[in-house]
RNA sequence: CGGGGUGUAGCUCAGUAUGGUUAGAGUACCUGGUUUGGGACCAGGGGGCCGAAGGUUCGAGUCCUUUCACCCCGACCA
């Protein structure tokens, strides 16, 4: 492409509302254009990057034996009623009626549509397994779209769905998809971790997220310093703390502790580490029809992980409760403990099972119990509800866990029969018995990947595309188009590189050197061939965007040098 | 969905407190000339329903009412 003919509207200034690097540079470099909140148009450069990512996904999916399909974007609301998700998704579903007053929904994901397509067509275990995927625009009417392509309302997603006759076969496919996703992200040139995740409302007992490591990521992930273990903090586990402080020595007793309400107060009052205190976090668990107050107990040095807490109760949601509500139940905020107290349901963190030397509230204004042995409460309900802390021990080895931020670019689920059962999608097994399909689902955010590449690869000058994602691999910059020899060499190289199927841009604009260089750096071509002053000596420069280093090479060697580099 | 903020040229923003000529700057764009290794310079030029609707006033970008859009913090996010 000739830069003089290309539609690449670069600007010196970013839109005032952009804060994230990817948002700023993709806007400034002329990749994307905002149309409305969470809606973006892809201009030519972005379209090229998207196609490259899609091609890599397609190649790896074909290798893994999946077949590409395309389902309609407009989906009948009746399918969503059938699965029950019309309520669950709520306002995120964009609904509208056609001229005949039939209700439709713009597809935010396509489980229902895919199951509907397969059901009654695949009817025998002999036809299984199958794995179908598509790369398609999705629409979710997010309450708060933000960060450019990172969290748009309209976005491109690769979504795949597999159908199996057994859980074992689904597990096999899940592993195969994890491997394929790993290959895709590696090929894209990204630093990433595959981490254990919370499966959320979708259920199932296995879900992994693909996290691109970037400081601007919205998710916090815990990773092990020694082994491969990594998990979203919502789901991270631990085997304990690296250093356990010395236990306080005391007899079991009820102790007068006036105005000692917080964990800090307790630590001060008893001169004891928070590890030996017990914290109560009261929440209201909301179920489909009713709700109740649940008391969550964790060590004083830990914090409650709300997603884990919600999973432990099976609630649809957990919300805060006021002190008044607690007092109405007979609970005394600041002095709530699990012993001798039956006002509300308890969930105790597993780390407190059989714990010794614990100080906890005595359920009486101004009193705490000291030296509690938790083995007296062995019948209570224990669950993993505490958030892991940095420095905690890895659940798989003796390494320590550290935190890092990640961008969720993919999420794969072992779905099981959730959707097939709801939509009555069944096959006949070897015994002629009807069974719902066992399913897996595999999502990858294509447009979000575009942003993730830039979040991970940029500098003050702009974008730094990886070789696999670059809209053009090589930019030929003619420094001064009034110099015929420069133009001549530029044209010659342009033709030769094109003939060699290299994606090449020829900057043939009547602009000054600095202007064109800044532009090239902003866009982020991996390599720029600078044809300029040194041509008098038969030399041109190859500028590498990543390192910002340029090396002089003879004009006769530049073609083969470039071919070697890319 | 709660809290806050902003809408003036393609873009980034002044101007609004205290109403008063033809609404400004930078940048981008067009013409001509000079310049050509890090977003050049000179000269000339085009471009605005001041988010929208209604109101107050002799007079509204500025005051009042309504409304829409966008952004930020939080909640939410298979």
Coordinates of C-alpha atoms (C1' of nucleotides) in Angstrom, one line a residue:
Chain A
X1 CA 0.0 0.0 0.0
X2 CA 1.1 3.5 -0.7
X3 CA 0.9 5.7 2.3
X4 CA -0.2 8.6 0.1
X5 CA -3.3 6.7 -0.9
X6 CA -4.0 4.9 2.4
X7 CA -6.7 5.9 4.8
X8 CA -4.8 6.1 8.0
X9 CA -5.9 9.2 9.9
X10 CA -3.2 9.7 12.5
X11 CA -3.4 12.6 15.0
X12 CA -1.1 14.3 17.3
X13 CA -3.5 14.4 20.1
X14 CA -5.6 11.6 21.6
X15 CA -9.3 11.9 22.4
X16 CA -9.5 13.5 25.8
X17 CA -11.4 10.6 27.3
X18 CA -8.8 7.9 26.5
X19 CA -6.7 6.8 29.5
X20 CA -5.4 3.4 28.5
X21 CA -2.3 3.0 26.2
X22 CA -4.2 0.8 23.8
X23 CA -7.1 3.2 23.6
X24 CA -4.8 6.3 23.1
X25 CA -2.5 4.8 20.5
X26 CA -5.1 2.8 18.5
X27 CA -7.1 6.1 18.3
X28 CA -4.1 8.3 17.5
X29 CA -2.6 5.9 15.0
X30 CA -5.8 5.7 13.0
X31 CA -6.9 2.2 13.8
X32 CA -10.2 2.8 15.5
X33 CA -12.9 5.4 15.6
X34 CA -15.4 5.7 18.4
X35 CA -19.0 5.9 17.2
X36 CA -20.9 5.8 20.5
X37 CA -20.3 4.5 24.0
X38 CA -18.7 1.1 23.6
X39 CA -19.0 1.1 19.8
X40 CA -16.0 1.4 17.5
X41 CA -15.5 1.4 13.8
X42 CA -12.4 -0.5 12.7
X43 CA -10.4 1.5 10.2
X44 CA -8.1 -0.2 7.6
X45 CA -5.1 -0.9 9.9
X46 CA -7.3 -2.4 12.7
X47 CA -9.1 -4.5 10.1
X48 CA -5.8 -6.0 9.0
X49 CA -4.7 -6.8 12.5
X50 CA -8.1 -8.4 13.3
X51 CA -7.8 -10.5 10.1
X52 CA -4.3 -11.7 11.1
X53 CA -5.5 -12.8 14.6
X54 CA -8.6 -14.5 13.0
X55 CA -6.4 -16.3 10.6
X56 CA -4.2 -17.7 13.4
X57 CA -7.2 -18.8 15.3
X58 CA -8.7 -20.4 12.2
X59 CA -5.5 -22.3 11.5
X60 CA -5.2 -23.6 15.0
X61 CA -8.9 -24.5 15.2
X62 CA -8.7 -26.5 12.0
X63 CA -5.6 -28.3 13.3
X64 CA -7.5 -29.2 16.4
X65 CA -10.4 -30.6 14.4
X66 CA -13.0 -27.9 14.9
X67 CA -15.3 -26.7 12.2
X68 CA -16.2 -23.1 11.5
X69 CA -19.8 -22.1 11.3
X70 CA -21.6 -18.8 11.5
X71 CA -24.8 -18.3 13.4
X72 CA -27.1 -15.3 12.9
X73 CA -26.4 -12.3 15.0
X74 CA -30.1 -11.6 15.6
X75 CA -31.5 -14.4 17.8
X76 CA -35.1 -15.2 18.7
X77 CA -35.9 -14.3 22.3
X78 CA -37.8 -17.6 22.7
X79 CA -34.5 -19.5 22.8
X80 CA -33.4 -17.3 25.7
X81 CA -36.6 -17.9 27.5
X82 CA -36.1 -21.6 27.0
X83 CA -32.7 -21.6 28.7
X84 CA -33.8 -19.1 31.3
X85 CA -31.0 -16.7 30.5
X86 CA -33.3 -13.9 29.4
X87 CA -33.6 -13.0 33.1
X88 CA -30.1 -13.9 34.0
X89 CA -28.6 -11.7 31.4
X90 CA -31.1 -8.9 32.2
X91 CA -30.4 -5.6 30.6
X92 CA -27.2 -6.8 28.9
X93 CA -29.4 -8.3 26.3
X94 CA -30.4 -5.8 23.6
X95 CA -34.0 -6.7 22.7
X96 CA -36.1 -5.4 19.9
X97 CA -39.1 -6.4 17.9
X98 CA -39.3 -7.0 14.2
X99 CA -42.2 -5.6 12.1
X100 CA -44.4 -8.6 13.1
X101 CA -43.8 -7.8 16.7
X102 CA -41.7 -10.8 17.4
X103 CA -39.1 -10.3 20.1
X104 CA -35.4 -10.7 19.2
X105 CA -32.1 -10.4 21.0
X106 CA -28.7 -9.4 19.6
X107 CA -26.4 -12.3 20.4
X108 CA -24.1 -11.8 23.4
X109 CA -22.8 -15.4 23.2
X110 CA -24.3 -18.3 21.3
X111 CA -24.8 -21.4 23.5
X112 CA -28.5 -21.4 22.9
X113 CA -28.2 -20.9 19.2
X114 CA -25.5 -23.5 18.8
X115 CA -27.5 -26.1 20.8
X116 CA -30.6 -25.3 18.8
X117 CA -28.7 -25.9 15.6
X118 CA -27.3 -29.2 16.7
X119 CA -30.3 -30.7 18.5
X120 CA -32.4 -33.1 16.5
X121 CA -29.6 -33.2 13.9
X122 CA -27.0 -35.0 15.9
X123 CA -29.0 -37.8 17.4
X124 CA -26.6 -40.7 18.0
X125 CA -23.5 -41.2 20.1
X126 CA -21.9 -42.4 16.9
X127 CA -22.0 -38.8 15.6
X128 CA -20.1 -37.5 18.6
X129 CA -17.9 -35.7 19.4
X130 CA -18.2 -32.5 17.3
X131 CA -16.7 -29.1 17.9
X132 CA -18.1 -26.0 16.1
X133 CA -16.9 -22.5 16.4
X134 CA -17.4 -19.1 14.8
X135 CA -15.7 -15.7 14.9
X136 CA -18.4 -13.1 15.1
X137 CA -19.6 -9.8 16.4
X138 CA -21.3 -10.0 19.8
X139 CA -23.3 -7.4 21.6
X140 CA -23.7 -6.9 25.3
X141 CA -25.3 -3.8 26.6
X142 CA -22.7 -3.3 29.3
X143 CA -23.7 -1.0 32.1
X144 CA -20.4 0.7 31.8
X145 CA -18.3 0.2 28.7
X146 CA -14.8 1.5 29.0
X147 CA -11.1 1.4 27.9
X148 CA -11.7 1.5 24.1
X149 CA -11.6 -2.0 22.6
X150 CA -11.0 -3.5 26.0
X151 CA -14.6 -3.5 27.2
X152 CA -16.8 -2.5 24.3
X153 CA -20.5 -3.3 24.0
X154 CA -20.0 -4.5 20.5
X155 CA -17.0 -6.8 20.1
X156 CA -15.6 -9.6 18.1
X157 CA -15.4 -13.0 19.8
X158 CA -14.4 -16.4 18.8
X159 CA -16.8 -18.8 20.4
X160 CA -16.6 -22.5 20.2
X161 CA -18.8 -25.3 21.5
X162 CA -18.1 -29.0 21.7
X163 CA -20.6 -31.8 22.1
X164 CA -19.8 -35.1 23.7
X165 CA -21.3 -38.3 24.8
X166 CA -19.4 -38.5 28.1
X167 CA -17.7 -36.3 30.7
X168 CA -14.4 -38.0 30.0
X169 CA -14.5 -37.1 26.3
X170 CA -15.4 -33.5 27.2
X171 CA -12.4 -33.4 29.5
X172 CA -10.2 -34.6 26.6
X173 CA -11.5 -31.9 24.3
X174 CA -11.2 -29.2 27.0
X175 CA -7.5 -30.1 27.3
X176 CA -7.1 -30.0 23.5
X177 CA -8.7 -26.6 23.4
X178 CA -6.5 -25.3 26.2
X179 CA -3.5 -26.5 24.2
X180 CA -4.8 -24.8 21.0
X181 CA -5.4 -21.6 22.8
X182 CA -1.9 -21.7 24.2
X183 CA -0.5 -22.1 20.7
X184 CA -2.6 -19.2 19.5
X185 CA -1.4 -16.8 22.1
X186 CA 2.2 -17.9 21.7
X187 CA 2.0 -17.4 18.0
X188 CA 0.6 -13.9 18.6
X189 CA 3.7 -13.1 20.6
X190 CA 2.0 -12.5 23.9
X191 CA 3.2 -13.1 27.5
X192 CA 0.3 -14.9 29.1
X193 CA -0.8 -17.3 31.8
X194 CA -3.6 -19.9 31.8
X195 CA -5.2 -19.7 35.2
X196 CA -7.8 -21.4 37.2
X197 CA -11.0 -19.4 37.3
X198 CA -14.3 -19.1 39.0
X199 CA -16.9 -20.7 36.7
X200 CA -19.5 -18.2 38.0
X201 CA -23.2 -18.6 37.4
X202 CA -22.6 -20.8 34.4
X203 CA -21.6 -23.7 36.7
X204 CA -19.6 -26.7 35.9
X205 CA -16.5 -27.8 37.6
X206 CA -13.7 -26.6 35.4
X207 CA -13.0 -23.2 34.0
X208 CA -9.8 -21.6 32.9
X209 CA -9.0 -18.1 31.9
X210 CA -6.3 -17.0 29.5
X211 CA -4.7 -13.9 30.9
X212 CA -2.4 -11.6 29.0
X213 CA 0.0 -10.2 31.5
X214 CA -0.3 -6.4 31.6
X215 CA -0.3 -3.8 34.4
X216 CA -3.5 -2.3 33.1
X217 CA -5.4 -5.6 33.3
X218 CA -8.7 -5.6 35.2
X219 CA -8.1 -9.0 36.8
X220 CA -5.7 -9.9 39.6
X221 CA -4.1 -13.3 39.3
X222 CA -2.0 -15.2 41.7
X223 CA 0.9 -17.1 40.2
X224 CA 3.4 -19.5 41.8
X225 CA 7.1 -18.5 41.8
X226 CA 8.1 -22.2 41.2
X227 CA 5.5 -24.1 39.3
X228 CA 2.9 -23.6 36.6
X229 CA 0.1 -22.8 39.1
X230 CA -1.8 -19.7 38.4
X231 CA -5.3 -18.6 39.4
X232 CA -7.6 -15.7 39.3
X233 CA -7.8 -14.4 42.9
X234 CA -11.5 -15.1 42.8
X235 CA -10.6 -18.8 42.6
X236 CA -7.0 -19.0 43.9
X237 CA -6.1 -21.6 46.5
X238 CA -3.3 -21.9 49.0
X239 CA -1.7 -24.4 51.2
X240 CA -1.0 -22.1 54.0
X241 CA 1.2 -19.2 55.1
X242 CA 4.9 -19.1 54.6
X243 CA 5.7 -18.1 58.2
X244 CA 3.3 -18.8 61.0
X245 CA 3.8 -16.4 63.9
X246 CA 4.4 -17.8 67.4
X247 CA 1.1 -18.7 69.2
X248 CA 0.1 -16.7 72.2
X249 CA 0.0 -18.6 75.5
X250 CA -3.2 -18.4 77.6
X251 CA -5.9 -20.4 79.2
X252 CA -9.4 -20.7 77.6
X253 CA -11.3 -17.8 79.1
X254 CA -13.8 -15.1 78.5
X255 CA -12.0 -11.9 78.6
X256 CA -13.3 -8.4 79.2
X257 CA -12.4 -6.3 76.2
X258 CA -14.3 -3.0 76.3
X259 CA -14.3 -1.1 73.1
X260 CA -12.0 -3.6 71.4
X261 CA -13.9 -4.1 68.2
X262 CA -11.6 -4.3 65.2
X263 CA -8.9 -6.7 64.4
X264 CA -6.3 -3.9 64.9
X265 CA -7.8 -3.3 68.4
X266 CA -7.5 -6.9 69.3
X267 CA -3.9 -7.1 68.1
X268 CA -3.1 -4.1 70.2
X269 CA -5.0 -5.2 73.3
X270 CA -3.7 -8.7 73.4
X271 CA -0.3 -8.0 71.7
X272 CA -1.1 -10.9 69.4
X273 CA -0.7 -11.4 65.6
X274 CA -3.9 -11.1 63.6
X275 CA -3.3 -14.7 62.5
X276 CA -4.7 -15.8 65.9
X277 CA -7.8 -13.7 65.8
X278 CA -11.0 -14.3 64.0
X279 CA -12.8 -11.9 61.9
X280 CA -16.5 -12.0 61.2
X281 CA -17.8 -10.6 57.9
X282 CA -21.6 -10.6 57.8
X283 CA -23.4 -10.6 54.5
X284 CA -26.8 -11.1 53.2
X285 CA -27.0 -14.0 50.8
X286 CA -29.7 -13.4 48.2
X287 CA -31.4 -16.5 46.8
X288 CA -34.1 -16.7 44.1
X289 CA -37.0 -16.4 46.5
X290 CA -35.6 -15.2 49.8
X291 CA -32.4 -14.1 51.5
X292 CA -30.6 -14.6 54.8
X293 CA -27.8 -13.2 56.9
X294 CA -24.7 -15.4 56.7
X295 CA -21.7 -14.9 59.0
X296 CA -18.3 -15.6 57.3
X297 CA -15.4 -16.3 59.6
X298 CA -11.8 -15.9 58.5
X299 CA -8.6 -15.3 60.3
X300 CA -8.0 -11.7 61.3
X301 CA -5.0 -11.5 58.9
X302 CA -7.2 -12.7 56.0
X303 CA -9.9 -11.0 54.0
X304 CA -13.1 -12.5 52.7
X305 CA -13.1 -13.3 49.0
X306 CA -16.7 -12.4 48.0
X307 CA -16.9 -14.7 44.9
X308 CA -15.8 -17.7 47.0
X309 CA -18.2 -16.6 49.7
X310 CA -21.0 -16.5 47.2
X311 CA -20.1 -19.9 45.9
X312 CA -20.0 -21.3 49.4
X313 CA -23.6 -20.3 50.0
X314 CA -25.0 -21.1 46.6
X315 CA -26.5 -17.6 46.6
X316 CA -27.3 -15.6 43.5
X317 CA -25.7 -12.6 45.1
X318 CA -24.3 -11.4 48.4
X319 CA -24.8 -7.9 49.6
X320 CA -23.8 -5.9 52.7
X321 CA -25.9 -5.8 55.8
X322 CA -26.2 -2.9 58.2
X323 CA -25.4 -2.9 61.9
X324 CA -29.1 -2.4 62.7
X325 CA -30.0 -5.6 60.8
X326 CA -27.4 -7.5 62.8
X327 CA -28.6 -6.1 66.1
X328 CA -32.2 -7.1 65.2
X329 CA -30.9 -10.6 64.9
X330 CA -29.3 -10.4 68.3
X331 CA -25.8 -10.1 67.0
X332 CA -23.3 -7.6 68.5
X333 CA -21.1 -6.0 65.8
X334 CA -17.5 -6.1 66.9
X335 CA -18.0 -9.1 69.2
X336 CA -19.5 -11.7 66.9
X337 CA -18.0 -15.2 67.3
X338 CA -18.9 -18.7 66.2
X339 CA -19.1 -20.1 69.7
X340 CA -22.4 -20.3 71.7
X341 CA -24.3 -18.4 69.0
X342 CA -27.1 -19.6 66.8
X343 CA -28.6 -16.4 65.4
X344 CA -27.4 -16.9 61.8
X345 CA -25.8 -19.4 59.4
X346 CA -22.0 -19.7 59.7
X347 CA -19.4 -20.4 57.1
X348 CA -15.9 -20.8 58.5
X349 CA -12.8 -20.6 56.4
X350 CA -11.0 -24.0 56.0
X351 CA -7.8 -22.4 57.3
X352 CA -9.5 -22.2 60.7
X353 CA -10.4 -25.9 60.9
X354 CA -8.9 -27.3 64.1
X355 CA -7.0 -24.0 64.6
X356 CA -5.7 -23.5 68.1
X357 CA -5.1 -20.4 70.3
X358 CA -7.8 -18.3 68.6
X359 CA -9.3 -15.1 69.9
X360 CA -12.8 -14.5 68.8
X361 CA -15.9 -12.5 69.8
X362 CA -18.0 -13.8 72.7
X363 CA -21.3 -12.6 71.3
X364 CA -21.5 -10.3 74.3
X365 CA -20.9 -6.6 74.4
X366 CA -17.3 -6.0 75.6
X367 CA -16.1 -9.6 75.7
X368 CA -13.9 -12.0 73.7
X369 CA -12.9 -15.6 74.1
X370 CA -9.2 -16.3 74.2
X371 CA -7.4 -19.6 73.5
X372 CA -10.3 -21.1 71.6
X373 CA -9.6 -24.6 70.2
X374 CA -11.6 -24.8 67.0
X375 CA -11.7 -28.6 67.1
X376 CA -14.8 -28.1 69.3
X377 CA -16.5 -26.8 66.2
X378 CA -15.6 -29.6 63.9
X379 CA -19.2 -30.1 62.9
X380 CA -19.5 -26.5 61.5
X381 CA -19.6 -25.7 57.8
X382 CA -16.1 -25.0 56.5
X383 CA -15.3 -23.7 53.1
X384 CA -12.5 -21.9 51.3
X385 CA -13.7 -18.3 51.6
X386 CA -10.6 -16.3 52.3
X387 CA -8.7 -14.4 49.7
X388 CA -5.2 -15.6 49.2
X389 CA -2.5 -13.1 50.1
X390 CA 0.8 -12.4 48.3
X391 CA 3.4 -14.6 50.0
X392 CA 1.0 -17.5 50.8
X393 CA 2.1 -21.0 49.8
X394 CA 1.3 -22.5 46.4
X395 CA -1.3 -25.3 46.7
X396 CA 0.8 -27.5 44.4
X397 CA 4.4 -27.0 45.5
X398 CA 6.3 -25.1 48.2
X399 CA 6.6 -22.0 46.1
X400 CA 5.1 -18.7 47.1
X401 CA 2.3 -16.9 45.4
X402 CA 2.7 -13.5 43.9
X403 CA 0.1 -11.2 42.4
X404 CA 0.1 -9.8 38.9
X405 CA -2.5 -8.1 36.7
X406 CA -3.9 -9.7 33.7
X407 CA -6.3 -9.0 30.8
X408 CA -8.8 -11.9 30.3
X409 CA -8.6 -12.7 26.6
X410 CA -10.1 -16.1 26.8
X411 CA -12.3 -18.3 29.0
X412 CA -12.9 -22.0 28.6
X413 CA -15.5 -23.9 30.4
X414 CA -16.5 -27.5 31.1
X415 CA -20.2 -26.8 30.7
X416 CA -21.6 -30.3 31.2
X417 CA -25.2 -30.6 30.5
X418 CA -26.5 -27.3 31.7
X419 CA -27.7 -26.0 28.3
X420 CA -28.4 -29.3 26.6
X421 CA -30.7 -30.3 29.4
X422 CA -32.4 -26.9 29.5
X423 CA -33.0 -27.0 25.8
X424 CA -33.7 -30.7 25.6
X425 CA -30.8 -31.5 23.2
X426 CA -30.3 -35.2 23.5
X427 CA -28.7 -38.1 21.7
X428 CA -29.2 -41.9 22.0
X429 CA -26.4 -43.7 23.8
X430 CA -25.2 -47.3 23.2
X431 CA -28.2 -48.6 25.1
X432 CA -30.7 -46.6 23.2
X433 CA -31.2 -44.3 26.1
X434 CA -31.7 -40.6 25.6
X435 CA -29.0 -38.4 27.1
X436 CA -28.3 -34.7 27.1
X437 CA -25.1 -33.7 25.3
X438 CA -22.1 -33.1 27.5
X439 CA -20.7 -29.8 26.4
X440 CA -17.7 -27.6 26.6
X441 CA -17.5 -23.9 25.5
X442 CA -14.4 -22.0 24.5
X443 CA -14.3 -18.2 24.1
X444 CA -11.6 -15.8 22.9
X445 CA -12.0 -12.1 22.6
X446 CA -10.6 -11.1 19.2
X447 CA -11.1 -7.4 19.4
X448 CA -9.9 -7.4 23.0
X449 CA -6.7 -9.2 21.8
X450 CA -6.0 -6.2 19.6
X451 CA -6.0 -4.0 22.6
X452 CA -4.1 -6.5 24.7
X453 CA -1.2 -6.7 22.2
X454 CA -0.8 -2.9 22.6
X455 CA -1.2 -2.9 26.4
X456 CA 1.7 -5.3 26.5
X457 CA 3.7 -3.8 23.6
X458 CA 3.9 0.0 23.5
X459 CA 6.2 2.8 24.5
X460 CA 5.9 6.6 24.7
X461 CA 6.0 6.8 20.9
X462 CA 3.1 4.5 20.2
X463 CA 2.3 0.9 19.1
X464 CA 4.8 -1.9 18.8
X465 CA 3.1 -4.7 16.9
X466 CA 4.4 -8.2 17.2
X467 CA 5.4 -9.8 13.9
X468 CA 2.2 -12.0 13.9
X469 CA -0.1 -9.0 14.5
X470 CA 1.5 -6.1 12.6
X471 CA -0.8 -4.6 10.0
X472 CA 2.2 -4.2 7.7
X473 CA 5.5 -5.8 8.4
X474 CA 7.7 -3.3 6.6
X475 CA 7.5 0.4 6.0
X476 CA 9.7 1.9 3.3
X477 CA 10.3 5.5 4.1
X478 CA 11.4 7.8 1.3
X479 CA 13.0 10.6 3.3
X480 CA 12.8 13.2 0.6
X481 CA 10.6 12.5 -2.4
X482 CA 12.3 15.3 -4.4
X483 CA 15.4 13.1 -4.6
X484 CA 14.8 11.0 -7.6
X485 CA 17.4 8.3 -6.5
X486 CA 15.5 7.8 -3.2
X487 CA 12.2 7.5 -5.0
X488 CA 13.6 5.1 -7.5
X489 CA 15.1 2.8 -4.8
X490 CA 11.9 3.0 -2.8
X491 CA 9.8 2.0 -5.7
X492 CA 12.1 -0.8 -6.6
X493 CA 12.1 -2.3 -3.0
X494 CA 8.4 -1.8 -2.8
X495 CA 7.9 -3.9 -5.9
X496 CA 10.3 -6.6 -4.9
X497 CA 8.9 -7.0 -1.4
X498 CA 5.4 -7.1 -2.8
X499 CA 6.5 -9.8 -5.2
X500 CA 7.9 -11.7 -2.3
X501 CA 4.5 -11.5 -0.5
X502 CA 5.8 -9.2 2.2
X503 CA 3.1 -6.8 3.6
X504 CA 4.7 -3.5 2.9
X505 CA 3.8 0.1 3.1
X506 CA 5.6 2.7 1.0
X507 CA 5.7 6.1 2.6
X508 CA 5.8 8.3 -0.5
X509 CA 4.2 11.4 1.1
X510 CA 5.7 14.8 0.6
X511 CA 6.5 15.3 4.2
X512 CA 9.6 15.9 6.3
X513 CA 11.8 13.2 7.8
X514 CA 10.7 13.7 11.4
X515 CA 7.1 13.8 10.6
X516 CA 7.2 10.5 8.8
X517 CA 9.4 8.8 11.5
X518 CA 7.0 9.9 14.2
X519 CA 4.1 8.6 12.2
X520 CA 5.8 5.2 11.6
X521 CA 6.6 4.9 15.3
X522 CA 3.1 5.7 16.3
X523 CA 1.6 3.1 13.9
X524 CA 4.3 0.6 15.0
X525 CA 5.5 -1.1 11.9
X526 CA 8.1 -3.7 13.1
X527 CA 10.6 -2.5 10.5
X528 CA 11.1 0.7 8.6
X529 CA 13.6 1.0 5.8
X530 CA 14.9 4.5 5.8
X531 CA 16.0 5.7 2.4
X532 CA 17.7 9.0 3.0
X533 CA 20.9 11.0 3.0
X534 CA 23.2 8.0 3.3
X535 CA 22.0 6.8 -0.1
X536 CA 24.8 8.9 -1.6
X537 CA 27.1 6.4 -0.1
X538 CA 25.0 3.5 -1.2
X539 CA 23.6 2.9 2.3
X540 CA 20.1 2.7 3.7
X541 CA 19.0 2.1 7.3
X542 CA 16.8 -0.6 8.8
X543 CA 15.0 0.7 11.8
X544 CA 13.6 -1.8 14.3
X545 CA 10.6 -0.4 16.1
X546 CA 10.9 -2.6 19.2
X547 CA 14.5 -1.5 20.0
X548 CA 14.4 1.8 18.1
X549 CA 17.8 0.9 16.7
X550 CA 18.7 1.5 13.1
X551 CA 21.5 -0.2 11.3
X552 CA 23.0 0.8 8.0
X553 CA 23.1 -1.7 5.2
X554 CA 24.1 -1.5 1.6
X555 CA 21.2 -0.7 -0.7
X556 CA 21.9 -3.9 -2.6
X557 CA 21.7 -6.0 0.6
X558 CA 18.6 -4.5 2.2
X559 CA 16.1 -6.7 0.5
X560 CA 17.8 -10.0 1.6
X561 CA 18.4 -8.5 5.1
X562 CA 14.7 -7.7 5.5
X563 CA 13.6 -11.1 4.3
X564 CA 15.9 -12.6 6.9
X565 CA 14.5 -10.4 9.7
X566 CA 10.8 -11.1 9.2
Chain B
rC1 C1' -27.8 1.1 38.6
rG2 C1' -25.6 4.8 42.6
rG3 C1' -22.0 9.2 42.8
rG4 C1' -19.3 13.0 40.0
rG5 C1' -17.9 15.6 35.5
rU6 C1' -18.1 17.5 30.4
rG7 C1' -20.7 19.1 25.7
rU8 C1' -18.0 25.7 21.7
rA9 C1' -14.2 24.3 14.3
rG10 C1' -12.0 17.5 12.1
rC11 C1' -8.9 17.2 17.0
rU12 C1' -7.2 19.6 21.9
rC13 C1' -9.2 23.6 24.4
rA14 C1' -10.1 29.2 26.0
rG15 C1' -14.5 32.3 26.5
rU16 C1' -19.8 31.3 30.7
rA17 C1' -18.6 34.0 37.3
rU18 C1' -20.8 39.8 36.2
rG19 C1' -25.6 38.7 29.2
rG20 C1' -23.6 43.5 24.9
rU21 C1' -19.6 44.6 18.0
rU22 C1' -18.8 39.9 13.0
rA23 C1' -17.3 33.7 18.9
rG24 C1' -11.4 32.8 19.7
rA25 C1' -6.4 30.1 20.0
rG26 C1' -3.3 25.9 18.8
rU27 C1' -3.4 21.9 15.6
rA28 C1' -5.4 19.7 11.2
rC29 C1' -7.1 21.2 6.1
rC30 C1' -6.7 24.2 1.1
rU31 C1' -3.3 27.9 -2.2
rG32 C1' 1.6 29.8 -3.3
rG33 C1' 6.7 30.0 -1.9
rU34 C1' 10.9 28.4 1.0
rU35 C1' 12.6 23.9 3.5
rU36 C1' 13.9 18.2 3.7
rG37 C1' 17.5 13.1 9.2
rG38 C1' 13.1 13.7 14.3
rG39 C1' 5.9 16.3 14.3
rA40 C1' 9.6 23.0 9.7
rC41 C1' 8.9 28.4 8.1
rC42 C1' 6.4 32.7 5.6
rA43 C1' 2.0 34.7 3.3
rG44 C1' -3.0 34.0 2.1
rG45 C1' -7.6 31.1 2.7
rG46 C1' -12.0 27.8 3.9
rG47 C1' -14.3 25.8 8.1
rG48 C1' -19.2 26.9 13.9
rC49 C1' -27.4 26.3 14.4
rC50 C1' -21.7 27.3 21.0
rG51 C1' -25.3 19.1 22.2
rA52 C1' -31.0 19.6 21.5
rA53 C1' -35.8 21.8 22.8
rG54 C1' -38.3 25.5 25.3
rG55 C1' -38.1 30.0 28.3
rU56 C1' -36.4 35.1 30.4
rU57 C1' -34.4 39.5 27.9
rC58 C1' -34.1 45.1 23.6
rG59 C1' -30.1 41.4 23.3
rA60 C1' -28.2 34.5 25.3
rG61 C1' -22.2 30.5 24.1
rU62 C1' -23.1 33.1 28.9
rC63 C1' -29.2 33.2 33.0
rC64 C1' -33.7 29.5 33.9
rU65 C1' -36.4 24.7 32.8
rU66 C1' -36.4 20.2 30.3
rU67 C1' -33.9 16.7 27.7
rC68 C1' -30.0 13.9 25.1
rA69 C1' -25.0 12.3 24.6
rC70 C1' -20.2 11.2 26.2
rC71 C1' -16.5 10.4 30.2
rC72 C1' -14.7 9.2 35.2
rC73 C1' -15.2 6.4 40.3
rG74 C1' -18.1 2.4 42.2
rA75 C1' -21.6 -1.9 41.6
rC76 C1' -22.1 -5.3 37.6
rC77 C1' -19.3 -8.3 33.8
rA78 C1' -21.5 -16.5 30.6

